[in-house]
Short mmCIF file of C-alpha atoms in Angstrom, two decimals:
data_model
loop_
_atom_site.label_atom_id
_atom_site.label_comp_id
_atom_site.label_asym_id
_atom_site.label_seq_id
_atom_site.Cartn_x
_atom_site.Cartn_y
_atom_site.Cartn_z
CA UNK A 1440 -0.95 39.02 -11.04
CA UNK A 1441 -3.66 37.13 -12.76
CA UNK A 1442 -2.35 34.78 -15.41
CA UNK A 1443 -5.23 32.36 -14.95
CA UNK A 1444 -7.65 31.67 -17.69
CA UNK A 1445 -10.18 28.93 -18.06
CA UNK A 1446 -8.76 28.39 -21.51
CA UNK A 1447 -5.43 27.38 -20.02
CA UNK A 1448 -5.73 23.80 -18.83
CA UNK A 1449 -2.25 23.78 -17.33
CA UNK A 1450 -3.14 26.59 -14.90
CA UNK A 1451 -6.38 24.86 -14.00
CA UNK A 1452 -4.55 21.55 -13.59
CA UNK A 1453 -2.21 23.22 -11.14
CA UNK A 1454 -4.86 24.80 -8.94
CA UNK A 1455 -7.01 21.67 -8.91
CA UNK A 1456 -3.96 19.64 -7.87
CA UNK A 1457 -3.14 22.08 -5.07
CA UNK A 1458 -6.75 21.88 -3.85
CA UNK A 1459 -6.78 18.05 -4.04
CA UNK A 1460 -3.79 17.74 -1.75
CA UNK A 1461 -4.68 20.59 0.62
CA UNK A 1462 -5.39 20.00 4.28
CA UNK A 1463 -9.20 20.31 4.52
CA UNK A 1464 -9.04 22.30 7.76
CA UNK A 1465 -6.52 24.74 6.29
CA UNK A 1466 -8.63 25.25 3.18
CA UNK A 1467 -11.68 25.89 5.35
CA UNK A 1468 -9.73 28.40 7.44
CA UNK A 1469 -8.57 30.28 4.34
CA UNK A 1470 -12.04 30.23 2.80
CA UNK A 1471 -14.65 30.06 5.55
CA UNK A 1472 -17.57 31.26 3.38
CA UNK A 1473 -18.80 29.52 0.29
CA UNK A 1474 -20.32 31.51 -2.58
CA UNK A 1475 -23.90 30.94 -3.60
CA UNK A 1476 -23.81 27.77 -5.64
CA UNK A 1477 -25.94 25.00 -6.93
CA UNK A 1478 -24.66 21.45 -6.46
CA UNK A 1479 -24.55 19.68 -9.82
CA UNK A 1480 -23.15 16.56 -8.24
CA UNK A 1481 -23.22 16.49 -4.46
CA UNK A 1482 -20.00 15.38 -2.76
CA UNK A 1483 -19.47 11.65 -3.28
CA UNK A 1484 -16.86 9.53 -1.50
CA UNK A 1485 -15.31 6.81 -3.62
CA UNK A 1486 -12.14 4.94 -4.41
CA UNK A 1487 -9.59 5.34 -7.18
CA UNK A 1488 -7.40 2.43 -8.14
CA UNK A 1489 -3.80 3.61 -7.95
CA UNK A 1490 -1.53 2.05 -10.54
CA UNK A 1491 2.19 1.49 -10.67
CA UNK A 1492 4.44 0.14 -13.39
CA UNK A 1493 6.20 -3.22 -13.38
CA UNK A 1494 9.88 -2.47 -12.79
CA UNK A 1495 9.00 1.25 -12.46
CA UNK A 1496 8.86 1.73 -16.24
CA UNK A 1497 7.03 -1.32 -17.64
CA UNK A 1498 3.41 -2.37 -17.96
CA UNK A 1499 0.86 -0.93 -15.50
CA UNK A 1500 -0.38 -2.94 -12.52
CA UNK A 1501 -2.92 -2.22 -9.79
CA UNK A 1502 -1.20 -1.18 -6.58
CA UNK A 1503 -4.30 -0.58 -4.45
CA UNK A 1504 -7.04 1.97 -4.01
CA UNK A 1505 -7.13 5.37 -2.34
CA UNK A 1506 -10.11 7.29 -1.03
CA UNK A 1507 -11.20 10.26 -3.13
CA UNK A 1508 -14.17 12.61 -2.81
CA UNK A 1509 -15.57 14.44 -5.81
CA UNK A 1510 -18.11 17.17 -6.27
CA UNK A 1511 -19.37 19.49 -9.00
CA UNK A 1512 -21.04 22.86 -8.51
CA UNK A 1513 -22.49 25.69 -10.58
CA UNK A 1514 -22.22 29.33 -9.59
CA UNK A 1515 -25.10 31.79 -9.99
CA UNK A 1516 -23.49 33.04 -13.23
CA UNK A 1517 -23.45 29.49 -14.62
CA UNK A 1518 -19.73 28.76 -14.17
CA UNK A 1519 -19.15 25.10 -13.38
CA UNK A 1520 -16.43 23.91 -11.00
CA UNK A 1521 -15.19 20.43 -10.17
CA UNK A 1522 -13.44 19.16 -7.12
CA UNK A 1523 -11.53 15.89 -6.82
CA UNK A 1524 -9.77 15.64 -3.47
CA UNK A 1525 -7.87 12.97 -1.56
CA UNK A 1526 -9.68 11.49 1.42
CA UNK A 1527 -13.29 11.42 2.58
CA UNK A 1528 -14.00 15.02 3.55
CA UNK A 1529 -17.12 16.19 1.71
CA UNK A 1530 -16.71 19.85 2.62
CA UNK A 1531 -13.17 19.66 1.22
CA UNK A 1532 -14.52 18.50 -2.13
CA UNK A 1533 -17.27 21.14 -2.06
CA UNK A 1534 -14.78 23.94 -1.33
CA UNK A 1535 -12.39 22.66 -3.99
CA UNK A 1536 -15.21 22.71 -6.55
CA UNK A 1537 -16.23 26.22 -5.46
CA UNK A 1538 -12.64 27.50 -5.79
CA UNK A 1539 -12.32 25.82 -9.19
CA UNK A 1540 -15.47 27.62 -10.34
CA UNK A 1541 -14.46 31.00 -8.88
CA UNK A 1542 -11.00 30.74 -10.44
CA UNK A 1543 -12.74 30.88 -13.82
CA UNK A 1544 -14.39 34.20 -12.94
CA UNK A 1545 -13.10 37.71 -12.34
CA UNK A 1546 -12.49 36.76 -8.71
CA UNK A 1547 -9.51 34.63 -9.75
CA UNK A 1548 -6.78 37.13 -8.84
CA UNK A 1549 -8.23 37.75 -5.40
CA UNK A 1550 -8.71 34.05 -4.71
CA UNK A 1551 -5.22 33.23 -5.83
CA UNK A 1552 -3.76 35.60 -3.25
CA UNK A 1553 -6.21 34.71 -0.49
CA UNK A 1554 -6.22 30.92 -0.87
CA UNK A 1555 -4.06 29.25 -3.51
CA UNK A 1556 -0.81 31.12 -2.90
CA UNK A 1557 -0.98 30.18 0.80
CA UNK A 1558 -1.69 26.53 0.05
CA UNK A 1559 1.09 26.35 -2.53
CA UNK A 1560 3.65 28.06 -0.29
CA UNK A 1561 2.76 25.83 2.66
CA UNK A 1562 2.97 22.66 0.56
CA UNK A 1563 6.34 23.81 -0.81
CA UNK A 1564 7.60 24.50 2.71
CA UNK A 1565 6.53 21.04 3.88
CA UNK A 1566 8.27 19.48 0.90
CA UNK A 1567 11.41 21.54 1.48
CA UNK A 1568 11.60 20.60 5.17
CA UNK A 1569 11.40 16.88 4.42
CA UNK A 1570 13.92 17.23 1.61
CA UNK A 1571 16.26 19.08 3.99
CA UNK A 1572 15.94 16.36 6.62
CA UNK A 1573 16.58 13.70 3.94
CA UNK A 1574 19.63 15.63 2.73
CA UNK A 1575 21.06 15.56 6.27
CA UNK A 1576 20.98 11.74 6.13
CA UNK A 1577 22.91 11.55 2.85
CA UNK A 1578 26.06 9.50 3.22
CA UNK A 1579 29.40 11.15 2.45
CA UNK A 1580 31.75 8.29 1.75
CA UNK A 1581 35.42 8.78 2.32
CA UNK A 1582 38.18 6.27 1.78
CA UNK A 1583 40.26 5.28 4.76
CA UNK A 1584 43.99 5.72 4.37
CA UNK A 1585 45.38 2.34 3.46
CA UNK A 1586 48.05 0.86 5.69
CA UNK A 1587 50.70 0.60 2.97
CA UNK A 1588 50.22 4.28 1.99
CA UNK A 1589 50.79 5.65 5.48
CA UNK B 1403 -24.54 -28.76 6.23
CA UNK B 1404 -25.97 -25.56 7.68
CA UNK B 1405 -29.02 -25.45 9.94
CA UNK B 1406 -30.49 -22.25 11.30
CA UNK B 1407 -30.65 -22.16 15.07
CA UNK B 1408 -31.87 -19.44 17.36
CA UNK B 1409 -30.54 -18.42 20.72
CA UNK B 1410 -27.38 -16.84 21.94
CA UNK B 1411 -28.41 -13.24 21.16
CA UNK B 1412 -28.08 -12.13 24.75
CA UNK B 1413 -24.71 -13.84 25.10
CA UNK B 1414 -23.50 -12.20 21.87
CA UNK B 1415 -24.68 -8.74 22.94
CA UNK B 1416 -22.98 -9.11 26.28
CA UNK B 1417 -19.80 -10.42 24.66
CA UNK B 1418 -19.67 -7.35 22.40
CA UNK B 1419 -20.26 -5.00 25.32
CA UNK B 1420 -17.42 -6.66 27.20
CA UNK B 1421 -15.24 -6.43 24.08
CA UNK B 1422 -15.84 -2.66 24.00
CA UNK B 1423 -14.88 -2.39 27.66
CA UNK B 1424 -11.73 -4.47 27.19
CA UNK B 1425 -10.83 -2.41 24.13
CA UNK B 1426 -10.95 0.72 26.26
CA UNK B 1427 -8.83 -0.97 28.90
CA UNK B 1428 -8.02 0.63 32.24
CA UNK B 1429 -10.11 3.83 32.38
CA UNK B 1430 -7.48 5.48 34.59
CA UNK B 1431 -5.17 5.46 31.54
CA UNK B 1432 -5.84 8.11 28.88
CA UNK B 1433 -7.75 6.85 25.84
CA UNK B 1434 -5.75 6.46 22.63
CA UNK B 1435 -6.88 8.82 19.88
CA UNK B 1436 -7.05 7.86 16.21
CA UNK B 1437 -4.78 10.81 15.40
CA UNK B 1438 -2.20 9.45 17.85
CA UNK B 1439 -2.26 6.04 16.19
CA UNK B 1440 -1.95 7.66 12.79
CA UNK B 1441 1.04 9.76 13.84
CA UNK B 1442 2.85 7.50 16.28
CA UNK B 1443 2.11 3.99 15.02
CA UNK B 1444 2.62 5.01 11.41
CA UNK B 1445 4.22 1.75 10.32
CA UNK B 1446 1.26 -0.25 11.63
CA UNK B 1447 -1.01 2.17 9.75
CA UNK B 1448 1.11 1.62 6.62
CA UNK B 1449 0.80 -2.14 6.91
CA UNK B 1450 -2.97 -1.98 7.30
CA UNK B 1451 -3.22 0.29 4.25
CA UNK B 1452 -0.99 -1.99 2.16
CA UNK B 1453 -2.75 -5.23 3.07
CA UNK B 1454 -6.18 -3.59 3.25
CA UNK B 1455 -5.36 -2.28 -0.24
CA UNK B 1456 -6.79 1.15 0.55
CA UNK B 1457 -4.67 4.23 1.11
CA UNK B 1458 -6.38 6.25 3.84
CA UNK B 1459 -4.28 6.72 6.99
CA UNK B 1460 -7.21 7.96 9.12
CA UNK B 1461 -9.31 4.88 8.32
CA UNK B 1462 -6.37 2.54 8.90
CA UNK B 1463 -5.71 4.16 12.29
CA UNK B 1464 -9.38 3.82 13.21
CA UNK B 1465 -9.32 0.17 12.17
CA UNK B 1466 -6.28 -0.47 14.36
CA UNK B 1467 -8.03 1.11 17.34
CA UNK B 1468 -11.23 -0.83 16.73
CA UNK B 1469 -9.27 -4.08 16.29
CA UNK B 1470 -7.38 -3.53 19.54
CA UNK B 1471 -4.11 -3.63 17.62
CA UNK B 1472 -4.87 -6.92 15.82
CA UNK B 1473 -3.54 -5.86 12.42
CA UNK B 1474 -5.16 -8.66 10.42
CA UNK B 1475 -8.52 -7.81 12.00
CA UNK B 1476 -7.83 -4.17 11.08
CA UNK B 1477 -7.05 -5.18 7.48
CA UNK B 1478 -10.35 -7.10 7.48
CA UNK B 1479 -12.22 -3.94 8.54
CA UNK B 1480 -10.57 -1.93 5.76
CA UNK B 1481 -11.31 -4.58 3.14
CA UNK B 1482 -14.93 -4.66 4.24
CA UNK B 1483 -15.17 -0.86 4.12
CA UNK B 1484 -13.65 -0.57 0.65
CA UNK B 1485 -16.34 -2.79 -0.82
CA UNK B 1486 -18.84 -0.02 0.03
CA UNK B 1487 -17.00 2.60 -2.05
CA UNK B 1488 -17.94 3.29 -5.67
CA UNK B 1489 -14.94 3.08 -7.98
CA UNK B 1490 -14.38 6.55 -9.41
CA UNK B 1491 -11.68 5.44 -11.81
CA UNK B 1492 -8.08 4.39 -12.05
CA UNK B 1493 -5.02 6.60 -11.83
CA UNK B 1494 -2.28 6.95 -14.36
CA UNK B 1495 0.68 4.80 -13.29
CA UNK B 1496 2.62 6.66 -10.59
CA UNK B 1497 6.06 7.91 -11.60
CA UNK B 1498 8.42 6.61 -8.92
CA UNK B 1499 11.35 8.25 -10.74
CA UNK B 1500 9.86 11.61 -9.74
CA UNK B 1501 9.42 10.52 -6.11
CA UNK B 1502 10.14 13.03 -3.33
CA UNK B 1503 12.53 10.64 -1.57
CA UNK B 1504 12.86 10.36 2.19
CA UNK B 1505 15.14 7.39 1.76
CA UNK B 1506 17.08 5.95 -1.15
CA UNK B 1507 19.81 3.37 -0.84
CA UNK B 1508 21.55 1.04 -3.25
CA UNK B 1509 23.45 -2.08 -2.26
CA UNK B 1510 25.05 -2.34 -5.70
CA UNK B 1511 26.55 1.12 -6.32
CA UNK B 1512 28.29 3.20 -3.68
CA UNK B 1513 28.50 6.46 -5.62
CA UNK B 1514 25.31 6.69 -7.58
CA UNK B 1515 23.72 9.88 -8.92
CA UNK B 1516 21.53 11.35 -6.20
CA UNK B 1517 23.53 9.59 -3.49
CA UNK B 1518 22.71 7.25 -0.64
CA UNK B 1519 20.02 8.83 1.53
CA UNK B 1520 19.36 6.91 4.73
CA UNK B 1521 16.11 8.61 5.79
CA UNK B 1522 14.35 7.77 9.08
CA UNK B 1523 15.61 4.20 9.28
CA UNK B 1524 15.90 1.55 12.00
CA UNK B 1525 19.11 0.38 10.30
CA UNK B 1526 22.24 1.01 12.37
CA UNK B 1527 20.24 1.30 15.59
CA UNK B 1528 21.43 -1.09 18.27
CA UNK B 1529 18.05 -2.72 18.84
CA UNK B 1530 18.35 -2.04 22.55
CA UNK B 1531 15.17 -1.03 24.34
CA UNK B 1532 15.12 2.72 24.81
CA UNK B 1533 13.74 3.32 28.28
CA UNK B 1534 13.65 7.04 27.65
CA UNK B 1535 10.51 6.35 25.58
CA UNK B 1536 8.74 5.21 28.76
CA UNK B 1537 9.05 8.75 30.08
CA UNK B 1538 7.37 11.58 28.27
CA UNK B 1539 9.78 14.04 26.80
CA UNK B 1540 10.53 16.33 23.94
CA UNK B 1541 12.31 14.91 20.91
CA UNK B 1542 15.06 17.10 19.45
CA UNK B 1543 14.34 18.30 15.92
CA UNK B 1544 15.93 16.32 13.11
CA UNK B 1545 19.00 17.85 11.49
CA UNK B 1546 18.62 19.50 8.12
CA UNK B 1547 20.99 20.18 5.25
CA UNK B 1548 20.48 22.03 1.98
CA UNK B 1549 17.91 20.04 0.03
CA UNK B 1550 19.12 18.55 -3.21
CA UNK B 1551 17.12 19.45 -6.24
CA UNK B 1552 18.81 17.28 -8.88
CA UNK B 1553 17.27 14.10 -10.26
CA UNK B 1554 17.45 10.81 -8.38
CA UNK B 1555 17.46 8.35 -11.30
CA UNK B 1556 16.65 4.68 -10.94
CA UNK B 1557 19.71 2.42 -10.75
CA UNK B 1558 18.16 0.02 -13.25
CA UNK B 1559 17.89 2.96 -15.66
CA UNK B 1560 21.63 3.35 -15.98
CA UNK B 1561 22.33 -0.39 -16.03
CA UNK B 1562 19.80 -0.57 -18.82
CA UNK B 1563 21.78 1.94 -20.92
CA UNK B 1564 24.61 -0.59 -21.15
CA UNK B 1565 22.26 -3.44 -22.00
CA UNK B 1566 23.44 -5.25 -18.88
CA UNK B 1567 19.94 -5.65 -17.47
CA UNK B 1568 16.75 -6.75 -19.10
CA UNK B 1569 14.60 -3.78 -20.10
CA UNK B 1570 11.17 -3.12 -18.64
CA UNK B 1571 9.34 -1.94 -21.73
CA UNK B 1572 6.57 0.56 -21.13
CA UNK B 1573 3.05 -0.20 -22.23
CA UNK B 1574 -0.36 1.23 -21.61
CA UNK B 1575 -2.19 -2.07 -21.41
CA UNK B 1576 -5.04 -2.08 -18.91
CA UNK B 1577 -3.94 -4.40 -16.11
CA UNK B 1578 -6.16 -7.18 -14.81
CA UNK B 1579 -7.79 -6.37 -11.45
CA UNK B 1580 -8.36 -9.13 -8.91
CA UNK B 1581 -10.82 -6.94 -6.99
CA UNK B 1582 -13.11 -6.95 -10.03
CA UNK B 1583 -12.66 -10.43 -11.42
CA UNK B 1584 -11.61 -13.59 -9.62
CA UNK B 1585 -7.94 -14.36 -10.05
CA UNK B 1586 -7.28 -16.86 -12.79
CA UNK B 1587 -4.09 -18.86 -13.13
CA UNK B 1588 -1.71 -18.67 -14.82
CA UNK B 1589 -1.56 -15.01 -13.79
CA UNK B 1590 0.47 -12.45 -15.70
CA UNK B 1591 3.11 -10.43 -13.87
CA UNK B 1592 0.82 -7.43 -13.32
CA UNK B 1593 -1.78 -9.61 -11.61
CA UNK B 1594 0.87 -11.34 -9.49
CA UNK B 1595 2.23 -7.99 -8.33
CA UNK B 1596 -1.26 -6.82 -7.34
CA UNK B 1597 -1.80 -9.99 -5.30
CA UNK B 1598 1.60 -9.79 -3.60
CA UNK B 1599 1.51 -6.09 -2.75
CA UNK B 1600 -1.72 -6.66 -0.80
CA UNK B 1601 -0.53 -10.02 0.52
CA UNK B 1602 0.38 -10.75 4.12
CA UNK B 1603 3.77 -9.31 5.04
CA UNK B 1604 4.73 -12.35 7.08
CA UNK B 1605 3.82 -14.76 4.30
CA UNK B 1606 5.64 -12.78 1.61
CA UNK B 1607 8.66 -12.41 3.91
CA UNK B 1608 8.84 -16.15 4.51
CA UNK B 1609 8.48 -16.94 0.82
CA UNK B 1610 11.31 -14.49 0.01
CA UNK B 1611 13.45 -15.92 2.80
CA UNK B 1612 12.93 -19.43 1.45
CA UNK B 1613 14.43 -18.33 -1.89
CA UNK B 1614 17.47 -16.95 -0.06
CA UNK B 1615 17.91 -20.27 1.73
CA UNK B 1616 17.95 -22.15 -1.55
CA UNK B 1617 14.33 -22.99 -2.42
CA UNK B 1618 14.28 -21.26 -5.82
CA UNK B 1619 17.38 -19.14 -5.34
CA UNK B 1620 17.58 -15.98 -7.48
CA UNK B 1621 20.85 -14.33 -6.35
CA UNK B 1622 19.27 -10.97 -5.61
CA UNK B 1623 21.03 -7.68 -4.90
CA UNK B 1624 19.02 -4.69 -3.80
CA UNK B 1625 19.77 -2.46 -6.77
CA UNK B 1626 17.70 0.21 -5.15
CA UNK B 1627 15.30 0.80 -2.31
CA UNK B 1628 13.43 4.07 -2.15
CA UNK B 1629 10.75 5.48 0.10
CA UNK B 1630 8.91 8.71 -0.48
CA UNK B 1631 5.84 10.41 -1.80
CA UNK B 1632 4.53 10.23 -5.34
CA UNK B 1633 1.75 12.26 -6.90
CA UNK B 1634 -1.33 10.36 -8.05
CA UNK B 1635 -2.70 11.65 -11.31
CA UNK B 1636 -6.01 10.72 -12.89
CA UNK B 1637 -7.71 11.66 -16.14
CA UNK B 1638 -10.90 13.52 -15.30
CA UNK B 1639 -13.51 12.76 -17.96
CA UNK B 1640 -15.53 15.94 -17.43
CA UNK B 1641 -12.37 18.04 -17.89
CA UNK B 1642 -10.61 16.14 -20.63
CA UNK B 1643 -7.24 16.35 -18.89
CA UNK B 1644 -5.44 14.80 -15.93
CA UNK B 1645 -5.03 16.37 -12.51
CA UNK B 1646 -3.22 15.28 -9.39
CA UNK B 1647 -5.88 13.93 -7.06
CA UNK B 1648 -3.51 13.28 -4.19
CA UNK B 1649 -0.22 11.99 -2.98
CA UNK B 1650 0.70 8.62 -1.53
CA UNK B 1651 3.74 7.39 0.32
CA UNK B 1652 5.21 4.25 -1.22
CA UNK B 1653 8.23 1.99 -0.84
CA UNK B 1654 9.85 0.65 -3.97
CA UNK B 1655 12.48 -2.07 -4.27
CA UNK B 1656 14.24 -3.11 -7.44
CA UNK B 1657 16.44 -6.13 -7.27
CA UNK B 1658 19.22 -6.88 -9.71
CA UNK B 1659 19.55 -10.62 -10.08
CA UNK B 1660 22.41 -12.67 -11.39
CA UNK B 1661 21.40 -14.54 -14.50
CA UNK B 1662 23.67 -16.80 -16.52
CA UNK B 1663 21.36 -16.84 -19.47
CA UNK B 1664 19.05 -19.60 -20.60
CA UNK B 1665 17.85 -21.25 -23.77
CA UNK B 1666 15.84 -18.13 -24.57
CA UNK B 1667 17.67 -15.23 -22.88
CA UNK B 1668 21.30 -13.95 -23.11
CA UNK B 1669 23.43 -13.57 -19.96
CA UNK B 1670 22.36 -10.32 -18.30
CA UNK B 1671 21.00 -9.08 -15.03
CA UNK B 1672 17.31 -9.62 -14.48
CA UNK B 1673 14.88 -7.78 -12.25
CA UNK B 1674 12.51 -8.31 -9.40
CA UNK B 1675 10.10 -5.55 -8.43
CA UNK B 1676 8.36 -4.52 -5.26
CA UNK B 1677 6.06 -1.54 -4.72
CA UNK B 1678 4.02 -1.19 -1.54
CA UNK B 1679 1.88 1.55 0.06
CA UNK B 1680 3.56 3.37 2.92
CA UNK B 1681 6.97 2.96 4.46
CA UNK B 1682 7.02 -0.83 4.23
CA UNK B 1683 10.54 -1.74 3.30
CA UNK B 1684 10.65 -5.33 4.53
CA UNK B 1685 7.56 -6.04 2.45
CA UNK B 1686 8.88 -4.27 -0.65
CA UNK B 1687 12.17 -6.20 -0.58
CA UNK B 1688 10.34 -9.48 0.02
CA UNK B 1689 7.89 -8.70 -2.79
CA UNK B 1690 10.73 -8.13 -5.27
CA UNK B 1691 12.34 -11.46 -4.39
CA UNK B 1692 9.07 -13.36 -4.72
CA UNK B 1693 8.27 -11.56 -7.98
CA UNK B 1694 11.63 -12.62 -9.39
CA UNK B 1695 11.26 -16.23 -8.23
CA UNK B 1696 7.84 -16.46 -9.91
CA UNK B 1697 9.35 -15.37 -13.26
CA UNK B 1698 11.24 -18.65 -13.77
CA UNK B 1699 9.08 -19.80 -16.65
CA UNK B 1700 9.27 -16.54 -18.62
CA UNK B 1701 13.10 -16.50 -18.24
CA UNK B 1702 13.49 -20.15 -19.18
CA UNK B 1703 14.84 -21.21 -15.78
CA UNK B 1704 14.41 -24.65 -14.26
CA UNK B 1705 11.43 -25.43 -12.09
CA UNK B 1706 13.09 -26.70 -8.94
CA UNK B 1707 9.73 -27.40 -7.33
CA UNK B 1708 10.34 -24.66 -4.76
CA UNK B 1709 7.24 -23.17 -3.11
CA UNK B 1710 8.26 -19.63 -4.15
CA UNK B 1711 8.26 -20.73 -7.82
CA UNK B 1712 4.76 -22.14 -7.49
CA UNK B 1713 2.38 -19.41 -8.58
CA UNK B 1714 -0.67 -21.26 -7.32
CA UNK B 1715 0.93 -21.81 -3.92
CA UNK B 1716 2.06 -18.19 -3.52
CA UNK B 1717 -0.93 -16.34 -4.96
CA UNK B 1718 -3.66 -18.48 -3.44
CA UNK B 1719 -2.15 -18.35 0.07
CA UNK B 1720 -0.73 -14.82 0.39
CA UNK B 1721 -4.01 -13.07 1.20
CA UNK B 1722 -4.42 -13.01 4.97
CA UNK B 1723 -8.11 -12.13 4.86
CA UNK B 1724 -8.96 -15.16 2.72
CA UNK B 1725 -6.68 -17.25 4.89
CA UNK B 1726 -8.01 -16.09 8.22
CA UNK B 1727 -11.59 -16.27 7.01
CA UNK B 1728 -11.26 -19.91 6.12
CA UNK B 1729 -9.08 -20.75 9.09
CA UNK B 1730 -11.23 -19.08 11.70
CA UNK B 1731 -14.54 -20.30 10.36
CA UNK B 1732 -13.80 -23.75 11.80
CA UNK B 1733 -14.32 -22.38 15.30
CA UNK B 1734 -17.92 -21.47 14.48
CA UNK B 1735 -20.72 -23.94 15.16
CA UNK B 1736 -20.39 -27.15 13.15
CA UNK B 1737 -22.74 -29.08 15.41
CA UNK B 1738 -24.60 -30.88 12.66
CA UNK B 1739 -21.46 -31.73 10.65
CA UNK B 1740 -19.88 -33.03 13.79
CA UNK B 1741 -23.01 -34.97 14.79
CA UNK B 1742 -22.88 -36.87 11.53
CA UNK B 1743 -19.15 -37.52 11.98
CA UNK B 1744 -19.85 -38.76 15.48
CA UNK B 1745 -22.49 -41.17 14.24
CA UNK B 1746 -20.20 -42.39 11.48
CA UNK B 1747 -17.31 -43.05 13.86
CA UNK B 1748 -19.64 -44.84 16.32
CA UNK B 1749 -20.97 -47.07 13.56
CA UNK B 1750 -17.49 -47.86 12.21
CA UNK B 1751 -16.27 -48.64 15.73
CA UNK B 1752 -19.24 -50.91 16.37
CA UNK B 1753 -18.61 -52.72 13.09
CA UNK B 1754 -14.88 -53.00 13.81
CA UNK B 1755 -15.56 -54.38 17.29
CA UNK B 1756 -18.12 -56.83 16.02
CA UNK B 1757 -15.56 -57.98 13.44
CA UNK B 1758 -12.90 -58.43 16.12
CA UNK B 1759 -15.29 -60.40 18.34
CA UNK B 1760 -16.14 -62.65 15.46
CA UNK B 1761 -12.46 -63.14 14.59
CA UNK B 1762 -11.77 -63.90 18.28
CA UNK B 1763 -14.52 -66.50 18.40
CA UNK B 1764 -13.26 -68.10 15.22
CA UNK B 1765 -9.70 -68.23 16.61
CA UNK B 1766 -11.02 -69.80 19.87
CA UNK B 1767 -12.90 -72.45 17.94
#
């Protein structure tokens, strides 16, 4: 089912976020071949300052930086795609930009099944496994029978 | 005084070659891979990321390998590397309320919404050496239970509803950044937190401990400690909306501190806050205690003269790269400085001796 549209920023937000957090090797395995594209901005490794909030909800403060690689490409039909990915893998950023561009074309449905659905399901499974392990360490308090009640 | 001298190149080259050999160690033992360090020395990796102020586990693991396990040297390598990176922007503040928690405990409420989740903790271990780890073997898989999907709200959130704790009012002010502009004192709380979260764990721990022993006591309870992963979201200018650009593991500690009230504030609980990259719980707890101690002025408390209340003392000495840079530079050649000191001492001694001789002669006469 193709519900994607380049006019829907929330769908695009979601796929770009999935691509940003994907394992570069897994993305490459799912999408070994890149389409014909022209690099608008070749992959560039940089840092993003990650912010937190004082007391979790207050004023922002600078927590520290993280590595990010970005890239922009243009397909033969003129569609532009952007990739912003965690880490320093330039091919990851290039692939993410290519997928972002292709997701705005009529190849979206095919790409969703071949690439994005796998990445999403695998990320969900990783999340679920950690959550299940955490749940097993949840404390169930019980009150000891008090001496005078026995 | 600095004077250029030549010589020593061959000795330096040979020293570095020997360093590389010593780093490798006994060649009959398998070489340690960066991936192994990343996976199996994860807490060392976390510390290097926190104090290096750069979240990249692969780079931190590489730095640890290159530094032969000297974590401050590894932090130094990360700090040096990060200066080569262009700044692509700043994230939106991470939402720790939406954290995927591995661990979440409260020392103030037993039955809190979301529950007490111990996670992969050293707590309750017996701290006895486990000789099984000297033999290679399979580790049994961790137990699982149905994952909970409900919210895990912050403890301070529900204390806040009753007005029992000071609020932390949201704002969107752009925080000062000590990596862009030199730190100026007095520093606001945002700047202090930036300095402490990248500060040396040992230093921050000792400062926090000093408050517990009475040097600027703040009566802290751990309202909540949580460890987990949070999404990092950034506005992308070319798109006009924000996307998640990654995910980082963080440790967060919120203390709830006894407060009798002051000239300016009513009696209520007050807060200390710690947020650190990685699973770094000692550091996060220590950070929240030091944060609270440094807030004495804002809360109208007395200055007891304690080191942990002294912003200049804490902030100017918590950075281990600044500290080690200045400390270790004194081992480098100071021949000319020392030569002038030597001449000065010789002259003073000669003058002092001449004076004594003269005094002796006068006494004899």
